[in-house]
Coordinates of C-alpha atoms and ligand atoms in Angstrom, one line a residue:
M1131 CA 165.7 370.5 204.1
H1132 CA 164.0 367.7 206.1
P1133 CA 161.8 368.7 209.0
A1134 CA 160.8 365.3 210.5
L1135 CA 164.9 363.7 210.6
D1136 CA 165.7 366.8 211.8
A1137 CA 163.5 367.3 214.3
F1138 CA 164.9 363.0 215.7
L1139 CA 167.9 365.0 215.5
A1140 CA 167.6 367.8 217.4
D1141 CA 167.8 364.9 221.2
R1142 CA 171.2 363.9 221.0
D1143 CA 171.0 361.8 224.1
R1144 CA 170.2 359.7 222.1
P1145 CA 172.6 356.1 222.5
T1146 CA 174.8 355.8 218.5
P1147 CA 175.5 354.4 216.3
Y1148 CA 172.2 354.9 214.9
L1149 CA 170.0 355.6 211.6
V1150 CA 167.0 357.7 211.4
L1151 CA 164.4 357.1 209.1
D1152 CA 161.9 359.4 207.9
P1153 CA 159.6 357.6 205.1
A1154 CA 158.1 361.0 203.5
V1155 CA 161.1 361.3 202.1
V1156 CA 160.9 358.3 200.1
A1157 CA 157.2 358.9 198.7
R1158 CA 158.7 362.5 197.5
R1159 CA 161.3 360.5 195.7
H1160 CA 159.1 357.4 194.2
A1161 CA 157.2 359.6 192.8
D1162 CA 159.5 362.0 191.8
V1163 CA 160.4 359.0 189.7
V1164 CA 157.1 358.1 188.5
A1165 CA 156.7 361.5 186.8
A1166 CA 160.1 361.1 185.3
F1167 CA 159.2 358.7 183.8
P1168 CA 155.3 358.0 182.9
G1169 CA 153.5 354.9 182.5
A1170 CA 156.5 353.3 183.7
E1171 CA 156.2 350.5 186.5
V1172 CA 157.8 351.4 189.5
L1173 CA 159.4 347.7 191.2
Y1174 CA 161.9 349.3 194.0
A1175 CA 165.0 347.1 195.0
V1176 CA 164.0 346.0 198.6
K1177 CA 167.6 345.0 199.8
A1178 CA 169.0 349.5 199.2
C1179 CA 166.4 349.3 203.1
P1180 CA 163.9 346.7 204.0
H1181 CA 162.4 347.6 206.5
P1182 CA 158.3 347.3 207.3
A1183 CA 157.7 351.3 207.4
V1184 CA 159.3 352.2 203.8
L1185 CA 158.1 349.2 202.3
R1186 CA 153.9 349.6 203.1
T1187 CA 155.1 352.8 202.2
L1188 CA 155.5 352.2 199.3
V1189 CA 152.7 349.8 199.6
A1190 CA 151.0 352.4 199.8
A1191 CA 152.2 354.3 197.2
G1192 CA 151.7 351.4 193.7
A1193 CA 154.6 350.6 194.0
G1194 CA 156.2 347.1 193.6
F1195 CA 159.0 345.1 194.5
D1196 CA 162.4 344.2 193.2
A1197 CA 162.7 341.1 195.8
A1198 CA 165.6 338.2 195.7
S1199 CA 165.1 336.0 198.0
P1200 CA 161.8 334.2 199.3
A1201 CA 163.1 335.8 202.7
E1202 CA 162.1 339.3 200.7
V1203 CA 159.6 338.0 198.7
D1204 CA 157.6 337.5 202.4
L1205 CA 158.6 341.4 203.8
C1206 CA 156.5 342.7 201.0
L1207 CA 153.2 340.1 201.0
A1208 CA 154.1 341.9 205.0
A1209 CA 154.2 345.2 204.6
G1210 CA 150.9 343.6 202.3
A1211 CA 152.4 344.2 198.8
D1212 CA 150.1 341.9 196.2
P1213 CA 152.4 339.3 195.7
A1214 CA 151.4 340.1 190.9
R1215 CA 153.8 343.4 192.3
I1216 CA 156.8 341.6 192.9
G1217 CA 159.4 340.7 190.6
L1218 CA 161.7 337.8 191.8
G1219 CA 164.8 339.9 189.9
N1220 CA 167.9 337.7 191.4
P1221 CA 168.8 334.8 188.3
V1222 CA 170.9 332.7 191.0
R1223 CA 167.9 331.5 193.0
G1224 CA 168.5 327.5 194.2
A1225 CA 165.3 325.0 193.6
A1226 CA 163.9 325.7 196.5
A1227 CA 163.9 329.6 197.5
T1228 CA 161.9 329.6 192.6
A1229 CA 159.0 326.9 194.7
A1230 CA 159.4 328.8 197.8
A1231 CA 158.8 332.1 195.5
H1232 CA 156.4 330.7 193.3
R1233 CA 154.3 329.4 196.2
A1234 CA 153.7 332.6 197.4
G1235 CA 153.0 333.7 194.1
V1236 CA 155.7 335.4 192.5
R1237 CA 155.0 334.9 188.8
R1238 CA 157.7 337.2 187.2
F1239 CA 161.4 335.8 187.4
V1240 CA 165.1 336.7 185.5
T1241 CA 166.6 334.5 184.3
D1242 CA 170.4 334.4 182.6
S1243 CA 171.4 330.7 182.3
V1244 CA 169.8 327.9 180.4
E1245 CA 170.1 325.8 183.8
D1246 CA 168.2 328.6 186.1
L1247 CA 165.1 328.5 182.4
D1248 CA 165.2 324.1 183.4
E1249 CA 164.9 325.2 187.3
L1250 CA 162.5 327.4 186.2
A1251 CA 160.6 325.0 184.2
A1252 CA 160.8 322.9 187.0
H1253 CA 160.1 324.7 189.6
A1254 CA 158.0 328.0 188.5
P1255 CA 156.0 326.2 185.9
G1256 CA 153.5 329.4 183.4
A1257 CA 156.2 331.9 185.4
A1258 CA 155.7 335.1 182.8
V1259 CA 159.9 335.1 182.4
L1260 CA 162.9 338.4 181.9
V1261 CA 166.2 338.4 181.0
R1262 CA 169.0 339.4 182.5
L1263 CA 170.9 341.3 179.7
L1264 CA 174.7 341.8 180.1
V1265 CA 175.7 346.1 179.8
D1266 CA 178.4 348.2 179.3
D1267 CA 178.1 349.5 182.9
S1268 CA 181.4 351.8 183.1
G1269 CA 179.9 355.6 185.0
S1270 CA 178.7 352.8 187.8
A1271 CA 180.3 353.9 192.1
T1272 CA 180.4 349.4 191.6
P1273 CA 180.2 347.6 188.8
F1274 CA 178.5 344.3 188.9
F1275 CA 182.1 342.7 186.8
G1276 CA 180.4 341.3 184.7
K1277 CA 178.5 339.1 187.7
F1278 CA 174.3 337.9 186.1
G1279 CA 173.9 338.5 183.0
A1280 CA 173.8 336.8 179.2
T1281 CA 175.3 337.9 175.6
P1282 CA 172.6 338.5 173.3
Q1283 CA 172.9 335.4 171.9
V1284 CA 172.2 333.5 174.7
A1285 CA 169.8 335.9 175.3
T1286 CA 167.7 335.7 172.7
D1287 CA 168.8 332.0 172.4
L1288 CA 167.0 332.5 176.0
L1289 CA 163.2 333.6 175.1
R1290 CA 163.1 331.4 172.2
A1291 CA 163.5 328.1 174.6
C1292 CA 160.2 328.8 177.0
A1293 CA 157.7 328.5 175.6
S1294 CA 159.2 324.8 175.1
R1295 CA 159.2 324.7 178.9
G1296 CA 155.6 325.7 179.7
L1297 CA 157.0 330.0 179.9
V1298 CA 156.4 332.8 179.0
A1299 CA 159.1 334.9 177.2
A1300 CA 157.3 338.2 178.7
G1301 CA 161.2 341.2 178.0
V1302 CA 164.7 341.7 178.4
T1303 CA 166.2 343.5 181.4
F1304 CA 169.6 344.5 182.4
H1305 CA 170.7 346.6 185.5
A1306 CA 173.9 348.9 184.4
G1307 CA 175.4 349.4 188.2
S1308 CA 174.9 350.9 190.8
Q1309 CA 174.6 354.8 191.8
Q1310 CA 175.1 354.7 187.6
T1311 CA 175.5 358.3 186.7
R1312 CA 175.2 358.2 182.5
P1313 CA 172.2 358.6 181.4
T1314 CA 174.0 357.3 177.3
T1315 CA 174.5 353.9 179.5
Y1316 CA 170.7 353.6 179.7
A1317 CA 170.2 354.9 176.5
A1318 CA 172.5 351.8 175.6
G1319 CA 171.2 348.8 177.1
V1320 CA 168.0 349.6 175.9
A1321 CA 169.2 349.7 173.0
A1322 CA 171.0 346.3 173.1
A1323 CA 167.5 344.3 175.3
L1324 CA 165.1 346.3 172.4
A1325 CA 167.3 344.6 169.7
V1326 CA 167.7 340.7 171.1
A1327 CA 163.7 341.2 172.1
R1328 CA 162.9 341.7 168.5
D1329 CA 164.8 338.9 168.0
A1330 CA 163.4 336.6 169.8
G1331 CA 160.0 338.0 167.9
L1332 CA 158.4 339.4 170.5
Q1333 CA 156.7 342.3 169.5
H1334 CA 155.9 344.5 172.9
P1335 CA 158.4 343.4 174.9
V1336 CA 158.9 344.3 178.7
L1337 CA 161.9 346.2 179.3
D1338 CA 163.8 346.3 182.7
V1339 CA 165.9 348.6 183.2
G1340 CA 166.7 347.1 186.5
G1341 CA 167.7 349.8 189.0
G1342 CA 171.4 352.3 189.5
L1343 CA 169.2 355.6 189.2
P1344 CA 171.8 357.4 191.6
V1345 CA 171.6 360.0 194.3
A1346 CA 173.1 363.5 194.8
Y1347 CA 175.6 363.0 197.2
R1348 CA 178.4 365.1 197.5
A1349 CA 178.4 365.7 193.8
D1350 CA 175.6 366.2 191.1
V1351 CA 173.7 364.1 189.4
P1352 CA 172.1 363.6 186.2
S1353 CA 168.1 364.9 187.4
F1354 CA 166.0 361.2 186.9
T1355 CA 164.4 363.7 184.0
E1356 CA 167.8 363.6 181.8
F1357 CA 167.4 359.0 182.6
A1358 CA 164.4 359.2 181.4
A1359 CA 165.3 361.3 177.9
A1360 CA 167.6 359.2 177.0
I1361 CA 165.6 356.3 177.3
G1362 CA 162.4 357.8 175.9
G1363 CA 165.5 358.0 172.9
V1364 CA 166.2 354.6 172.2
D1365 CA 163.9 353.6 168.5
G1366 CA 161.4 351.7 169.4
I1367 CA 160.7 351.9 172.8
D1368 CA 156.8 353.1 171.9
A1369 CA 156.4 349.2 171.8
A1370 CA 157.5 348.4 175.7
Q1371 CA 156.0 348.2 178.7
L1372 CA 159.5 350.3 180.2
V1373 CA 160.0 348.8 184.6
L1374 CA 162.0 350.6 187.1
E1375 CA 163.7 349.2 189.8
P1376 CA 165.6 352.0 191.7
G1377 CA 166.4 350.8 195.2
R1378 CA 169.1 353.5 196.1
A1379 CA 167.1 356.8 194.3
L1380 CA 164.0 356.0 196.8
V1381 CA 166.0 355.1 200.6
A1382 CA 169.0 356.7 200.6
E1383 CA 168.5 360.8 201.1
A1384 CA 165.1 359.3 203.6
G1385 CA 168.2 357.9 206.0
V1386 CA 170.5 359.6 208.4
L1387 CA 173.6 357.8 209.8
R1388 CA 174.5 359.9 213.2
T1389 CA 177.6 358.5 215.0
S1390 CA 180.4 359.5 217.9
V1391 CA 183.0 360.2 217.0
L1392 CA 185.2 358.1 219.9
R1393 CA 189.0 359.7 219.5
V1394 CA 191.1 362.5 217.3
S1395 CA 194.6 361.4 217.1
R1396 CA 197.5 363.4 215.7
R1397 CA 199.8 360.9 214.8
P1398 CA 203.5 362.5 214.3
G1399 CA 205.0 360.0 211.7
V1400 CA 202.0 358.0 210.3
D1401 CA 200.7 360.3 209.4
H1402 CA 199.8 364.9 208.7
R1403 CA 195.9 364.5 209.3
R1404 CA 194.2 363.8 211.8
W1405 CA 192.5 360.7 212.3
V1406 CA 188.3 360.6 213.6
Y1407 CA 187.4 357.1 214.8
L1408 CA 183.6 356.6 214.7
D1409 CA 182.0 354.4 216.4
A1410 CA 180.1 353.4 213.7
G1411 CA 182.1 351.6 210.3
R1412 CA 182.5 349.4 207.4
Y1413 CA 181.0 346.6 210.3
Q1414 CA 177.7 349.0 211.1
G1415 CA 176.0 349.6 208.1
L1416 CA 178.7 351.4 206.1
A1417 CA 179.7 348.5 203.5
E1418 CA 179.7 351.0 200.0
T1419 CA 182.1 352.4 202.3
E1420 CA 185.0 349.9 200.3
N1421 CA 187.0 351.1 197.6
E1422 CA 185.3 354.2 198.8
A1423 CA 182.3 353.3 195.8
I1424 CA 179.7 356.7 197.8
G1425 CA 181.4 359.3 199.8
Y1426 CA 177.9 360.1 202.6
P1427 CA 177.9 364.6 203.3
L1428 CA 179.4 364.8 206.7
R1429 CA 177.6 367.1 209.0
V1430 CA 178.5 367.8 212.4
P1431 CA 176.8 369.0 214.2
G1432 CA 177.8 372.1 217.1
R1433 CA 180.8 372.3 215.5
D1434 CA 182.2 375.8 213.7
G1435 CA 185.2 376.9 212.7
P1436 CA 188.0 376.4 210.6
C1437 CA 188.3 372.6 209.6
G1438 CA 191.0 370.6 208.0
P1439 CA 192.1 366.8 206.6
V1440 CA 191.3 364.2 208.1
V1441 CA 190.2 360.7 207.9
L1442 CA 188.1 358.1 208.4
A1443 CA 188.2 355.4 210.5
G1444 CA 185.7 352.7 212.1
P1445 CA 185.1 351.1 214.9
T1446 CA 187.0 348.2 215.0
C1447 CA 190.3 345.7 215.4
D1448 CA 189.8 345.2 211.3
G1449 CA 192.8 347.0 209.4
D1450 CA 190.4 347.2 206.4
D1451 CA 187.7 349.2 208.6
V1452 CA 188.8 352.2 207.1
L1453 CA 185.7 354.8 205.4
Y1454 CA 187.8 356.9 203.7
R1455 CA 191.3 357.5 204.2
R1456 CA 191.7 359.2 199.5
T1457 CA 188.7 361.0 199.5
P1458 CA 189.5 364.0 200.6
Y1459 CA 187.2 364.9 204.4
A1460 CA 187.6 368.3 205.8
L1461 CA 186.6 368.4 209.9
P1462 CA 186.4 371.0 212.2
L1463 CA 189.6 371.9 213.6
S1464 CA 187.3 371.9 217.3
L1465 CA 186.5 368.8 216.5
R1466 CA 186.3 366.5 219.4
A1467 CA 185.4 362.7 221.1
G1468 CA 182.3 362.5 221.9
D1469 CA 180.8 365.6 218.7
H1470 CA 178.4 363.5 216.6
V1471 CA 179.9 362.7 213.0
D1472 CA 176.2 363.2 210.8
L1473 CA 176.7 360.9 207.7
L1474 CA 173.5 362.7 204.9
H1475 CA 172.0 360.1 202.2
A1476 CA 173.1 357.3 203.8
G1477 CA 168.8 355.3 204.0
A1478 CA 170.2 353.2 201.5
Y1479 CA 172.7 349.8 202.3
T1480 CA 173.6 350.9 205.1
A1481 CA 170.7 349.4 207.3
S1482 CA 170.2 346.1 205.3
Y1483 CA 174.5 345.8 205.4
A1484 CA 174.9 345.9 208.6
S1485 CA 172.0 343.2 209.1
V1486 CA 173.0 339.6 209.5
G1487 CA 170.4 338.5 206.1
F1488 CA 171.7 341.4 204.0
N1489 CA 169.4 341.2 200.9
G1490 CA 167.8 337.7 202.1
F1491 CA 170.2 335.4 202.7
G1492 CA 170.7 334.9 206.4
P1493 CA 173.7 334.6 208.7
L1494 CA 176.0 332.1 208.7
P1495 CA 175.6 328.8 211.5
V1496 CA 178.4 327.9 213.1
H1497 CA 178.5 324.8 214.1
I1498 CA 180.2 322.5 217.5
A1499 CA 181.5 319.5 216.7
P1500 CA 181.4 317.4 218.8
A1501 CA 184.2 315.3 220.1
H1502 CA 185.5 312.3 217.9
P1503 CA 185.9 309.4 220.1
S1504 CA 188.9 307.9 218.5
Ligands
LIG2056 C1 170.3 345.9 193.5 C2 170.0 346.0 192.3 C3 168.7 346.9 191.8 C4 168.3 347.5 192.8 O1 169.7 349.5 192.3 P1 170.0 350.7 192.8 O2 171.9 350.8 192.1 O3 169.9 350.9 194.0 O4 169.2 351.5 192.4 C5 166.9 346.4 191.1 N1 167.9 345.6 190.7 C6 168.8 345.1 190.8 C7 168.4 343.3 190.1 C8 169.6 344.6 191.6 O5 170.1 343.5 192.3

């Protein structure tokens, strides 16, 4: 199906675990999004996979970028991105980061509070502002539980308050949660966002529908075209400039995460299922198995025959480092330690979560307090 990935994976001697990416798949997925949403601007959400080869591929394809931090802005610039095509989509930055992004040439910022609007006025003068609206994100595998977003009234007030602060009220954005499988959720978000733009007096608002386009992991999902039809059917959409911020949908299918089986344990008295311990788990890139939110398709090269139920676990001594306990997975009864298990569609939110700088926020510094003379 993906010849470049399959050819790479044919070498069975390479040490595991690792992620292999095919940028050509990223380019193809980007082209599919562009074809489904003609005229829309696509900003790739960098955190899904910030690898320079992915960013360069998307620069060449004409994409822009949704960044959350100065470090992500720098990655985009290093890949050749035009700062005019970078949006700072994180409504919580801090003054120093806001100023750094502005110095780097970023002129579009997302906000969701008056506190942040004041920060933008002080550190990103003249910037174009999108207000993030709190929307229903049911249907998402990883909902936000209200972490970001303003109510319609507050969002309208924020847009109206831009001009007096030297900022440009550009439009409205929302994020309906990642792996969002319901086109109707987008349609509802779009309708709510257009109403806010109208109340704020914007004639031709930017309408940024965020990320969330889903990937067919182990079950089918609606096509890009179905999402486009739902969004395009909302009254008033024609006056808006549509922006999308896909992350997962562009990179997931471009990656395979190859692991090795460390142990297959039968656990009489504990579980009737075999426990399969892999050499990658929650802390080696499989963060999205938390709550079993994302269920990757699995492949066991070189093994076939009858399958039986398994629990899949990671290698660390942390009790949370169990990938799938409730989600039914079955693997060949012939599975042995040393076999490879490939996690498919694993290009999104794996390498980035396994880094010590997810979303461009660095690792926790550790200081040793000198002995205190007492
Ligand atoms: C993470 C994020 C995205 C990308 O979400 P996907 O579900 O990966 O498409 C887009 N926009 C914002 C603001 C985000 O935080």
